[in-house]
Coordinates of C-alpha atoms in Angstrom, one line a residue:
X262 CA -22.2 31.4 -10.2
X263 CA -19.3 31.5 -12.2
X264 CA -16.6 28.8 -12.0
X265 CA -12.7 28.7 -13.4
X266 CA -10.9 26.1 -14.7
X267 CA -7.5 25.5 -15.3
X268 CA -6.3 25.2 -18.8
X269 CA -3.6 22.9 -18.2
X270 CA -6.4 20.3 -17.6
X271 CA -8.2 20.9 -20.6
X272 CA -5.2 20.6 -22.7
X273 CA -4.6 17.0 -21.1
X274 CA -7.4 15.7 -21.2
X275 CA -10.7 18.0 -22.1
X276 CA -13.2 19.5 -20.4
X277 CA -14.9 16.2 -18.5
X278 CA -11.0 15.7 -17.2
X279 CA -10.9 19.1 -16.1
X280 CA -14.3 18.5 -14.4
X281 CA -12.9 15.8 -12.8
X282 CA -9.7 17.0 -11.7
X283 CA -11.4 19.7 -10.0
X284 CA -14.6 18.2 -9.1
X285 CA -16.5 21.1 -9.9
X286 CA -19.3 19.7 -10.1
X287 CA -19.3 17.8 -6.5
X288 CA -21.6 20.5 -5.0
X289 CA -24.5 22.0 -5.0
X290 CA -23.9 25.9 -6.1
X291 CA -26.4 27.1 -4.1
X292 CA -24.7 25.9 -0.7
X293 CA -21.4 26.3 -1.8
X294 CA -20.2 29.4 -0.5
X295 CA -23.1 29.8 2.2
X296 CA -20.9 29.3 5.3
X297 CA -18.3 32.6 6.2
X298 CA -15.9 30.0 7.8
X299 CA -12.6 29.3 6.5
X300 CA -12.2 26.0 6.5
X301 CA -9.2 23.6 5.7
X302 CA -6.7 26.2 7.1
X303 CA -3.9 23.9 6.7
X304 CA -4.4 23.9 3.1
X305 CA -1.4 26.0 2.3
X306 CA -1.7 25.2 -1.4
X307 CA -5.3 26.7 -1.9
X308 CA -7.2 29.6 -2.3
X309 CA -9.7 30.3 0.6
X310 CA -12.1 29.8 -2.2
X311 CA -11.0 26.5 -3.4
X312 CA -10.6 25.3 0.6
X313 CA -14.9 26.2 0.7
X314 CA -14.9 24.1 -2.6
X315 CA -12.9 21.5 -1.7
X316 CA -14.1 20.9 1.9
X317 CA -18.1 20.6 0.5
X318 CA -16.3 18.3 -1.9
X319 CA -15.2 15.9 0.5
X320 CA -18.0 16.3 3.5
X321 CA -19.7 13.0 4.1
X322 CA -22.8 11.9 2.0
X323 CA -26.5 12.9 4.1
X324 CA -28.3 10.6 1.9
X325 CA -27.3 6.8 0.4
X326 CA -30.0 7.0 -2.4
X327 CA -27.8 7.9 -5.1
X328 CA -24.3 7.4 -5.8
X329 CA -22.2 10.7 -5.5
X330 CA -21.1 12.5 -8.8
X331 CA -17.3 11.1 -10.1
X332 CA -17.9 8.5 -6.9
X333 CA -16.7 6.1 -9.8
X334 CA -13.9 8.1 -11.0
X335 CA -11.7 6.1 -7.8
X336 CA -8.4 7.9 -9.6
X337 CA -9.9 10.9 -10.6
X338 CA -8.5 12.1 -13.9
X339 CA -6.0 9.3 -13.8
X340 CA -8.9 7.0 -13.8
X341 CA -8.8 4.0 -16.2
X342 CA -12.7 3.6 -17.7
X343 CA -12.2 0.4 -20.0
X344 CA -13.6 -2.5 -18.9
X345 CA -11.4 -4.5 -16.3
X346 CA -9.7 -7.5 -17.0
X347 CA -6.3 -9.2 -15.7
X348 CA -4.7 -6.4 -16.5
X349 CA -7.2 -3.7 -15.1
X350 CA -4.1 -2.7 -12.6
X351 CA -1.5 -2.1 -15.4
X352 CA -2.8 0.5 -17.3
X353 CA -0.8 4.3 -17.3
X354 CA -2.8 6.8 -15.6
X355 CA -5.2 8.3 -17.8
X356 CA -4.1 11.8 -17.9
X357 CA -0.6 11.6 -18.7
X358 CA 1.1 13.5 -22.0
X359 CA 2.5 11.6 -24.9
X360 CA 5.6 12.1 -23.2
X361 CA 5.2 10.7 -20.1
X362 CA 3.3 7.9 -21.1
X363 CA 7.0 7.2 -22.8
X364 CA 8.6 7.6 -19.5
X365 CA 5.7 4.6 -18.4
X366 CA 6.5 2.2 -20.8
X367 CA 10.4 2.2 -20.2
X368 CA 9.3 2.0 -16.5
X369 CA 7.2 -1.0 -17.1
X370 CA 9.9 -2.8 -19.1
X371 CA 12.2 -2.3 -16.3
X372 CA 9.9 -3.3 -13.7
X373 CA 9.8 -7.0 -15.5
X374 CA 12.8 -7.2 -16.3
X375 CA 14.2 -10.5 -15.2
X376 CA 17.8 -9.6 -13.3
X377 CA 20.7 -12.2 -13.5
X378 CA 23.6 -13.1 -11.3
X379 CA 27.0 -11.8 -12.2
X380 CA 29.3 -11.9 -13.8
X381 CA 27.0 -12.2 -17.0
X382 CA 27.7 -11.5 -20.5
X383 CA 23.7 -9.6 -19.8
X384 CA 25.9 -6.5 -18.5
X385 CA 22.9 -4.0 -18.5
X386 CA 20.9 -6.6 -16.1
X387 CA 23.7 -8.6 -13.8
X388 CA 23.9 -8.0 -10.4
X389 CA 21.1 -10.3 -9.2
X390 CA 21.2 -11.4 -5.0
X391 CA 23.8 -12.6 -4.2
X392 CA 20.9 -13.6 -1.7
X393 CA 17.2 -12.7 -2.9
X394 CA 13.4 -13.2 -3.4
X395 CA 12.6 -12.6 -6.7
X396 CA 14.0 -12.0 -9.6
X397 CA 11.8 -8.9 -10.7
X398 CA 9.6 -6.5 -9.5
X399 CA 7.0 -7.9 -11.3
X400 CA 7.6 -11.4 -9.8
X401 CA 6.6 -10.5 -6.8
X402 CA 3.5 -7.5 -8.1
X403 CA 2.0 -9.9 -10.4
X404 CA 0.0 -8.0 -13.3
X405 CA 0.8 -5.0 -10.2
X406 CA -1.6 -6.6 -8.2
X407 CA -1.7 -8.5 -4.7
X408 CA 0.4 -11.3 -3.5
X409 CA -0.6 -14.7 -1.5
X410 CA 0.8 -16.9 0.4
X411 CA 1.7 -20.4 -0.9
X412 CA -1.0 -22.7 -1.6
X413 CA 0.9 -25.6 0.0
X414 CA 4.6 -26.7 0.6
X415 CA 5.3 -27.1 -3.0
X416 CA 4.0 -23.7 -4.1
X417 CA 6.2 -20.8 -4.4
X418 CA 6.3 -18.3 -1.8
X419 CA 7.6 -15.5 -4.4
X420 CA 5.3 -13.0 -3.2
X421 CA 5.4 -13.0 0.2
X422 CA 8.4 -13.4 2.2
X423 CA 9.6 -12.3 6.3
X424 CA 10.4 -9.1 7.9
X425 CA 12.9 -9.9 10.5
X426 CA 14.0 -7.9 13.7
X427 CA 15.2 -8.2 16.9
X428 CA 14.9 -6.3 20.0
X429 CA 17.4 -3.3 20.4
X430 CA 20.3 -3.7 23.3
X431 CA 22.9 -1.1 23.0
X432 CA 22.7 2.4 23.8
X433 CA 23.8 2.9 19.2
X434 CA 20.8 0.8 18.6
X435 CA 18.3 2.6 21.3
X436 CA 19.8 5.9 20.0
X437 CA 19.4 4.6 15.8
X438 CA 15.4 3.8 16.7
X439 CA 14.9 7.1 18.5
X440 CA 16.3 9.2 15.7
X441 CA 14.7 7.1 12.7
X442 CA 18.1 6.5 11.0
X443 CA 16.8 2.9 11.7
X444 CA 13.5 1.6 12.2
X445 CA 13.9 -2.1 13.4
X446 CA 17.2 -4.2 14.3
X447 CA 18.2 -6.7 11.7
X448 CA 18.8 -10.1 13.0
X449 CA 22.9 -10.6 13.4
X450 CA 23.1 -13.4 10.7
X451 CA 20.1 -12.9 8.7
X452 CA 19.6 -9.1 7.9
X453 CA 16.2 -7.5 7.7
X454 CA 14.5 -10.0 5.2
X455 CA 14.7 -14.0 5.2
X456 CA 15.5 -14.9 1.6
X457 CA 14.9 -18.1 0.1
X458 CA 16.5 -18.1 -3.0
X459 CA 20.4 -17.6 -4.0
X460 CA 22.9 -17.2 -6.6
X461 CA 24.6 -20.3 -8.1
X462 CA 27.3 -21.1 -5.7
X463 CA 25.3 -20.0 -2.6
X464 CA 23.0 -21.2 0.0
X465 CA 19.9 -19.7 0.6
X466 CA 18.9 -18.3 4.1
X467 CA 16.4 -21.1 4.4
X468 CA 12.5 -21.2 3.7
X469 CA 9.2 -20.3 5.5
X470 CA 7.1 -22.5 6.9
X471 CA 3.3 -21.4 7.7
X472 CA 0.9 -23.7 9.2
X473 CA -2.9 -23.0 10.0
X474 CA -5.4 -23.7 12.3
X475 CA -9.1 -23.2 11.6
X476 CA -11.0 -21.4 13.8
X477 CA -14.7 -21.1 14.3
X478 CA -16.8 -18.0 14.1
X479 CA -20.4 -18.3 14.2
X480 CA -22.4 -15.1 12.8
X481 CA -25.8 -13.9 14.3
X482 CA -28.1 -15.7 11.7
X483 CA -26.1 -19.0 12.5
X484 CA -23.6 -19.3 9.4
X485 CA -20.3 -20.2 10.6
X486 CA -17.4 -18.9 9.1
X487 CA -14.1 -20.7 9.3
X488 CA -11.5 -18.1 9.9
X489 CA -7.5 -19.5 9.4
X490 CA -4.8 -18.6 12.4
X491 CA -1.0 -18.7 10.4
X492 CA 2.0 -19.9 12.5
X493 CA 5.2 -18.6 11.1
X494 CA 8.9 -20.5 11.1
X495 CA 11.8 -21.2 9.4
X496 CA 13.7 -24.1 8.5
X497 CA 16.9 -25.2 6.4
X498 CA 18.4 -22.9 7.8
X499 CA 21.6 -21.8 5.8
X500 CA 24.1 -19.7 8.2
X501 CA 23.2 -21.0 11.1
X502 CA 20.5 -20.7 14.2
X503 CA 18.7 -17.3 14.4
X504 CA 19.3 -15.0 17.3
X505 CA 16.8 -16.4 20.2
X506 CA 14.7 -13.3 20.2
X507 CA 14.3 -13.2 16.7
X508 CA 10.8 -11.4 15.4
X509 CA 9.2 -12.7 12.2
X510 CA 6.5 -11.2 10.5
X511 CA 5.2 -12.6 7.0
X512 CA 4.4 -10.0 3.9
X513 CA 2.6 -10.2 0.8
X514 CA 3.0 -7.9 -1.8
X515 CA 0.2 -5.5 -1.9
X516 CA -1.4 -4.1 -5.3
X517 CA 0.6 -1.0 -7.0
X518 CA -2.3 1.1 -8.2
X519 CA -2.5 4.8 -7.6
X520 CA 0.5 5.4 -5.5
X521 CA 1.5 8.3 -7.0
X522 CA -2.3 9.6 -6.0
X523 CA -1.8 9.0 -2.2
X524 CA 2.0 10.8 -2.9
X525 CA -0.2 13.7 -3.5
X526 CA -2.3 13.7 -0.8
X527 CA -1.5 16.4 1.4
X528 CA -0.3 15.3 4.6
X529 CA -1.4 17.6 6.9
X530 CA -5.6 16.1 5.2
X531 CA -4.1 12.7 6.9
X532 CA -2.8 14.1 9.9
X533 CA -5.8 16.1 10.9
X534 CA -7.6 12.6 10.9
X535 CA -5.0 11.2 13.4
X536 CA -6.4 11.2 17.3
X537 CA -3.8 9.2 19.0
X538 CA -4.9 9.9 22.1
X539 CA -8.8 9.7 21.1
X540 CA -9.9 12.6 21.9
X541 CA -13.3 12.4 20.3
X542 CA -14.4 9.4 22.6
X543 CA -15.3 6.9 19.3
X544 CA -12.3 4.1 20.2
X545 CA -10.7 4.9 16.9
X546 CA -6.5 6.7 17.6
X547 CA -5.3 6.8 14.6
X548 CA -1.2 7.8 14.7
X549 CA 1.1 8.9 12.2
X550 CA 3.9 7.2 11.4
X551 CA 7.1 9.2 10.9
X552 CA 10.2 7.7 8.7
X553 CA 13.3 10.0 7.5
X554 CA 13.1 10.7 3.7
X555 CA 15.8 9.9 2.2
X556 CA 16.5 13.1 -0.7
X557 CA 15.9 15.6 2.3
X558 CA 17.2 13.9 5.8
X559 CA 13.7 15.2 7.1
X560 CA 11.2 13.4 9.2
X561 CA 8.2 13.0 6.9
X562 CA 4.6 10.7 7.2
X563 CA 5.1 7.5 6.1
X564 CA 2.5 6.5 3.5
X565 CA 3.8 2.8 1.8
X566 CA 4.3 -0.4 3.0
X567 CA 1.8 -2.1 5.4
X568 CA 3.0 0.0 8.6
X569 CA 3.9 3.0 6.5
X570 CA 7.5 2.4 6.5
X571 CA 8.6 4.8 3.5
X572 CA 7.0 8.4 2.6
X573 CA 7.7 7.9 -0.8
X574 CA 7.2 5.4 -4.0
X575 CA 10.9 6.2 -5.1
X576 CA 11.8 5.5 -1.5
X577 CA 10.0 2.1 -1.3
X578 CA 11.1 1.2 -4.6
X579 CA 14.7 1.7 -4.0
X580 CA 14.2 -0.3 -0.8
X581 CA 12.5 -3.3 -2.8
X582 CA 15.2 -3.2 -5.4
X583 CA 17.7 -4.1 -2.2
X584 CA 15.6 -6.7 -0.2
X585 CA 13.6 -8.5 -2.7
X586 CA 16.1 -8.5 -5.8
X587 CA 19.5 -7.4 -4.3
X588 CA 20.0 -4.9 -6.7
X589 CA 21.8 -1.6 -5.6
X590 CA 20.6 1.8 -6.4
X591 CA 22.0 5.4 -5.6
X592 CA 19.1 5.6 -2.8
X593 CA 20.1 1.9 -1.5
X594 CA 23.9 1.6 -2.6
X595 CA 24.7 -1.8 -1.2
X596 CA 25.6 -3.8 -4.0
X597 CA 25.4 -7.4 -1.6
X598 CA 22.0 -6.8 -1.2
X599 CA 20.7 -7.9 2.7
X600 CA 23.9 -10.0 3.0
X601 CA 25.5 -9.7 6.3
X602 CA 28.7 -9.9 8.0
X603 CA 28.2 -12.9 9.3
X604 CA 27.8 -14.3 5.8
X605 CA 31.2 -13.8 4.4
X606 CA 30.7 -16.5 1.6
X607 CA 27.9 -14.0 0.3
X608 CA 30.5 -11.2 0.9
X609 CA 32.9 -12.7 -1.2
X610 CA 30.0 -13.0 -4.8
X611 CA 30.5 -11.2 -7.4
X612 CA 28.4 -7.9 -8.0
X613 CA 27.1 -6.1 -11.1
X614 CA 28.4 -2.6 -10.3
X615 CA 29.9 -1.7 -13.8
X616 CA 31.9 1.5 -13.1
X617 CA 31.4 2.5 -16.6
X618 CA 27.6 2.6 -16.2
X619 CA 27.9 3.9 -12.7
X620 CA 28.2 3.4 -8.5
X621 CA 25.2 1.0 -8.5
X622 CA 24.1 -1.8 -10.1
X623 CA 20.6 0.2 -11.6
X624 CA 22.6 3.6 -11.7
X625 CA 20.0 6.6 -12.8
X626 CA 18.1 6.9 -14.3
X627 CA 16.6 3.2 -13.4
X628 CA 15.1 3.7 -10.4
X629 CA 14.1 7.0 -11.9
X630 CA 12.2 5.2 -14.2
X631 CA 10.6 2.4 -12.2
X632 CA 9.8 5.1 -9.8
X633 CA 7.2 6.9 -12.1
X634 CA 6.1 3.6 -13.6
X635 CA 4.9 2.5 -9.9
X636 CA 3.8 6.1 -8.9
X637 CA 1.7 6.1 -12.2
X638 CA -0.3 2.8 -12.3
X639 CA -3.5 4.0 -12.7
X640 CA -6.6 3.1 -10.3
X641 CA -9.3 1.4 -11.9
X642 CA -12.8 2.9 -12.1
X643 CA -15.7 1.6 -10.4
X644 CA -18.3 -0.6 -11.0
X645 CA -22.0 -0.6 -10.2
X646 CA -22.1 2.9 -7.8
X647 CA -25.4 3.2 -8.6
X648 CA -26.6 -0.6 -7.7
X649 CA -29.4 0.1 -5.3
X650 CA -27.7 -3.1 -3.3
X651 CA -24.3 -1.7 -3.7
X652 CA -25.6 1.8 -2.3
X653 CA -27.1 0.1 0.4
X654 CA -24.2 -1.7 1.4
X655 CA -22.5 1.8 1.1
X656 CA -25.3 3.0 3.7
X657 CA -24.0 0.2 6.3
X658 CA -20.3 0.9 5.9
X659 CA -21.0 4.7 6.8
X660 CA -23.0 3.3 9.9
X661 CA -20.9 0.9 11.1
X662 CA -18.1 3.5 11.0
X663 CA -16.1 1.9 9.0
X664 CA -14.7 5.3 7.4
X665 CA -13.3 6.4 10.5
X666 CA -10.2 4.3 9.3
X667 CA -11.3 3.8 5.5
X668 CA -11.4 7.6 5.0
X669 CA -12.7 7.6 1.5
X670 CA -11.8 10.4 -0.3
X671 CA -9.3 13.3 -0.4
X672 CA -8.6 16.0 -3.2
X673 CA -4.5 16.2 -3.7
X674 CA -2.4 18.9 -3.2
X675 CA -1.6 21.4 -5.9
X676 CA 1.9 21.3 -5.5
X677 CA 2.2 17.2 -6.4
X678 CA 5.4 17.0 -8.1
X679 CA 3.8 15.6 -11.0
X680 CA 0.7 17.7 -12.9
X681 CA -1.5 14.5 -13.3
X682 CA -1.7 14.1 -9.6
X683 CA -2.0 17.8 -8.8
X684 CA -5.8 18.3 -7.5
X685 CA -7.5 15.3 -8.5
X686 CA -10.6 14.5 -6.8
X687 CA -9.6 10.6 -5.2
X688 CA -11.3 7.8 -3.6
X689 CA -8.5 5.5 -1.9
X690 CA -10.8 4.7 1.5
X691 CA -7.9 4.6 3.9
X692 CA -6.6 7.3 6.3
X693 CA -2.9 5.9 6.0
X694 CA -2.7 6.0 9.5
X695 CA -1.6 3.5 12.1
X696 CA -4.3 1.3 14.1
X697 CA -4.5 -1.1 16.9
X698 CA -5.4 -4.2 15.3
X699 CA -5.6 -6.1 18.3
X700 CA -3.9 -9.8 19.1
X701 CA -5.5 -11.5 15.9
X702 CA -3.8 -9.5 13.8
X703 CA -0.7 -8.5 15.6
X704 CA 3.1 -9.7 14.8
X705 CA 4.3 -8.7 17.9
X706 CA 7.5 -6.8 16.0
X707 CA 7.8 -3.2 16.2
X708 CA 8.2 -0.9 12.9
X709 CA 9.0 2.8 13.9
X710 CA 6.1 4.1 15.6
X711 CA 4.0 1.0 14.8
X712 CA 3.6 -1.1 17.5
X713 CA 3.2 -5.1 17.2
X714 CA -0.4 -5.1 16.9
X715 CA -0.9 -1.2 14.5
X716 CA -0.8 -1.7 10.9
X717 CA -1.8 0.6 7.9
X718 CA -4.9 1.1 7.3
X719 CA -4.7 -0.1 3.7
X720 CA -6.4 1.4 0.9
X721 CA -9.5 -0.7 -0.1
X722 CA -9.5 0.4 -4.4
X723 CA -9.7 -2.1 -6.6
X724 CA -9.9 -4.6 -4.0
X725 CA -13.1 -5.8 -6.0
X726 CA -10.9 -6.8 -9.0
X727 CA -8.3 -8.7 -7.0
X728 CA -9.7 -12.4 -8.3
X729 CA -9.8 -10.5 -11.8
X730 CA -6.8 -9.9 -12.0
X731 CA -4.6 -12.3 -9.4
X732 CA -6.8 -15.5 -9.3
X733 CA -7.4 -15.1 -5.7
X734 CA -9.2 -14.1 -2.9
X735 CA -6.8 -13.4 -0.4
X736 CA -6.4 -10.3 2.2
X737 CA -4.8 -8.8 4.4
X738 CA -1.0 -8.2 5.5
X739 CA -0.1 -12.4 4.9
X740 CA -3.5 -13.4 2.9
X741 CA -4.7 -15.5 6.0
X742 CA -8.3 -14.0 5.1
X743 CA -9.8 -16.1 2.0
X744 CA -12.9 -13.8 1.4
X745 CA -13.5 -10.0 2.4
X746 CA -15.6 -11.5 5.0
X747 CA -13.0 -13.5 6.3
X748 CA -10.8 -10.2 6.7
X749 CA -13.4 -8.3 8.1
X750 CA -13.8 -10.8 10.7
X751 CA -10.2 -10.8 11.4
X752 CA -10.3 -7.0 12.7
X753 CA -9.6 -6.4 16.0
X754 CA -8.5 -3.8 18.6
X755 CA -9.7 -0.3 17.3
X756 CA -12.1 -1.8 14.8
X757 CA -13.6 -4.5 16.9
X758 CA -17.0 -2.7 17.6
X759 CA -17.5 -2.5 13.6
X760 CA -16.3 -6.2 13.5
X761 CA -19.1 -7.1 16.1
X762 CA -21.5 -5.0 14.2
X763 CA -20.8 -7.0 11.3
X764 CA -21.3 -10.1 13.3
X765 CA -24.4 -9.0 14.4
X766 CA -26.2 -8.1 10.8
X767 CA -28.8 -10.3 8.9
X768 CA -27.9 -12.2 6.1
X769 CA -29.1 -9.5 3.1
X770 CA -27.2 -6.9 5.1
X771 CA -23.9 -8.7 5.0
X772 CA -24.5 -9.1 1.0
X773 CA -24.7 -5.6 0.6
X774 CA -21.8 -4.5 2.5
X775 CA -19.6 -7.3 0.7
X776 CA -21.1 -6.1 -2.5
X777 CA -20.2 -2.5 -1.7
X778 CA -16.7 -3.7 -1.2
X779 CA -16.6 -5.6 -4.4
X780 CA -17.5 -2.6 -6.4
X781 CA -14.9 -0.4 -5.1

């Protein structure tokens, strides 16, 4: 049988990227074009022969014996192969020109680039707050990777911080939530995000205050896992009390790797997994979650954030410039960051909108920049697929159902904006869509179509590397869980049969499945 490849691959990176890119080799050839069905019809971007391909490709493993072929390549082409360290999630993706791996680098130094409050004899890098959380992108995405919650009350909380909301009451706001032009309600005094940090000559909102209590779960071979329940409030208050029905809900920064990747995921691959109304019988309803996009003023599928809040990397990065630095963009042009009217004496700073450079205080092509630095952060490959324990622990996450959220691989869309993502064979394990956690997990505060207790499914890559590279063991939306066990055990709602499962295996089964997730 005779198979084509694309030049364009070769030319980037040889014949084994190529191989990669398309996953060629992903099949057996003497079953590949055996069934007369056309499947993937919503696959507007292939050929009915590359839908067979593709859809053999991605059909679920019969047999657990051997690892699948490019199961390691997690980023396909984009892959980075050298041996992980602390900065395993801060490599370029692998498959980038000379040119764009330019474009990286002045994304990178713009993503740590420390801002400063104005007026500042920095010109290029004034404009800091007036109110914010962090100085940097990179303050907050340490080494790209994931955030935690503070250690203790004199730790820093730069990498988490609180979402507020509160309950809509006007026929505007009930009409603004309906459309999508907003998604929550920001609190009157304190906007959408509590910030603890300010300007010189300003008062910070306040700070967060988490307390835990330990809670008891004791598994079926009588090892008892102390699981930790967060209670979220605020003190030192700076403008005054909160509205009454205020809704907090804590976030830590989640790792940046391969975001460009799930960009370029076709959306109609993640919304044929979506069963809201589980139709299949198997307790699992995953829903989309729809969010305007900014450049086109269309609904699209929201992919970032941890309930899929923005559709795009530019579109979250703009709206991280805003909230966690203060910094305005032309996507997010308010240069007082989430300062609100009733904080005139935050009104009244000074900004670093330079009308020489531009409307904004990172006029273009910043957030240009920073946008294909985040989008091209490559994913790191994988280690030990073909450990018989590792592929045994593989085994159990298949049986426990586990991928019926964790979907674990997709092949992109031709059309990605940029070539490096365009068809590239990917292993994220995440559908992107929104679940029922259940009340363990829930926040209680509505996002768009997420409800108080539906989150993300997040993707699990390189969660393996997370004490490699951040020092920590910490998961889930506000790091609560301290192991992987600990955040399984934390699942809930739609995923609380698998949770029980879990419960309910010997101790050499539970190593294997933990190993499986520590290779990924």
């Amino acid at each position: 049988m005779a198979l084509s490849f694309n030049a364009k691959w070769i030319g980037a990176g040889g014949a084994t990227t190529c191989l990669v890119a398309f996953g060629l080799l992903l099949a057996d050839a003497s079953g590949l074009w055996a069934s007369s069905d056309d499947p993937l019809p919503h696959r507007t971007d292939l050929s009915a022969a590359d839908r067979v391909r593709v859809a053999s490709v991605l059909a679920r493993p019969e047999s657990f014996e051997t690892a699948q072929p490019f199961e390691a390549m997690s980023g396909g082409a984009a892959t980075f192969t050298g041996t992980p360290d602390g900065n395993a999630f801060s490599r370029f993706s692998q498959n980038l020109s000379f040119e764009q791996e330019a474009d990286f680098n002045i994304g990178d130094s713009l993503f740590t680039k420390l801002w400063v409050s104005s007026p500042s004899s920095t010109q290029a890098s004034d404009g800091l707050g007036p109110l914010f959380n962090a100085r940097s992108c990179q303050s907050c995405h340490l080494k790209d990777g994931r955030g935690h919650p503070p250690v203790d009350a004199n730790d820093s909380a730069i990498s988490m911080f609180l979402r507020l909301s509160v309950p809509p009451r006007t026929p505007e706001e009930f009409a603004a939530l309906e459309s999508r032009a907003l998604l929550r309600i920001p609190e009157p005094t304190y906007g959408g995000q509590f910030q603890d940090l300010a300007v010189p000559g300003l008062q910070a909102e306040g700070r967060m205050v988490i307390t835990y209590d330990e809670e008891e779960v004791v598994l079926a071979d009588g090892e008892v896992v102390n699981l930790r329940r967060p209670t979220y409030s605020v003190a030192d208050l700076g403008y005054g009390e909160m509205d009454p029905e205020v809704m907090l809900s804590p976030r830590v920064a989640p790792p940046m790797i391969g975001l460009g990747l799930i960009e370029a995921i076709h959306p109609d691959d993640i919304l044929a997994l979506a069963d809201p109304d589980d139709e299949d019988g198997d307790g699992i309803s995953g829903r989309p979650s729809w969010v305007l996009e900014e450049q086109s003023g269309e609904l699209a599928l929201g992919l970032f954030g941890w309930k899929a809040s923005n559709p795009t990397v530019r579109q979250q990065s703009a709206g991280a410039f805003s909230g966690d630095i203060g910094i305005s963009t032309p996507s997010v042009p308010a240069a007082h960051g989430d300062c609100t009217e009733n904080q005139p004496d935050c009104l009244a700073m000074p900004t670093g909108v330079q009308a020489r450079l531009g409307d904004t205080e990172a006029p273009d092509p910043v957030l240009d920049f920073v946008t294909f630095y985040a989008a091209n952060l490559a994913v790191p490959m994988r280690r030990n697929v073909d450990d018989p324990e590792v592929l045994r622990g593989k085994a159990l996450f298949h049986d426990l159902g586990c991928p019926s959220c964790h979907q674990p691989n997709y092949v992109t869309s031709r059309d990605a904006a940029t070539d490096a993502h365009q068809f590239q064979l990917i292993w994220p394990y995440s559908d992107f869509l929104l679940h029922d956690m259940g009340e363990g997990l829930a926040d209680n505060r509505p996002v768009g179509d997420a409800s108080g207790s539906e989150w993300k499914t997040p993707p699990l890559w390189g969660i393996g590397l997370t004490e490699t590279v951040n020092g920590h063991t910490q998961f889930l939306h506000d790091g609560r869980a301290r192991s992987l066990l600990e955040a399984i055990l934390w699942h809930g709602g739609e995923a609380e049969d698998a949770r029980d499962s879990v419960v309910e295996l010997g101790t050499q089964d539970r190593g294997a499945l933990i190993a499986f997730l520590e290779s990924l």
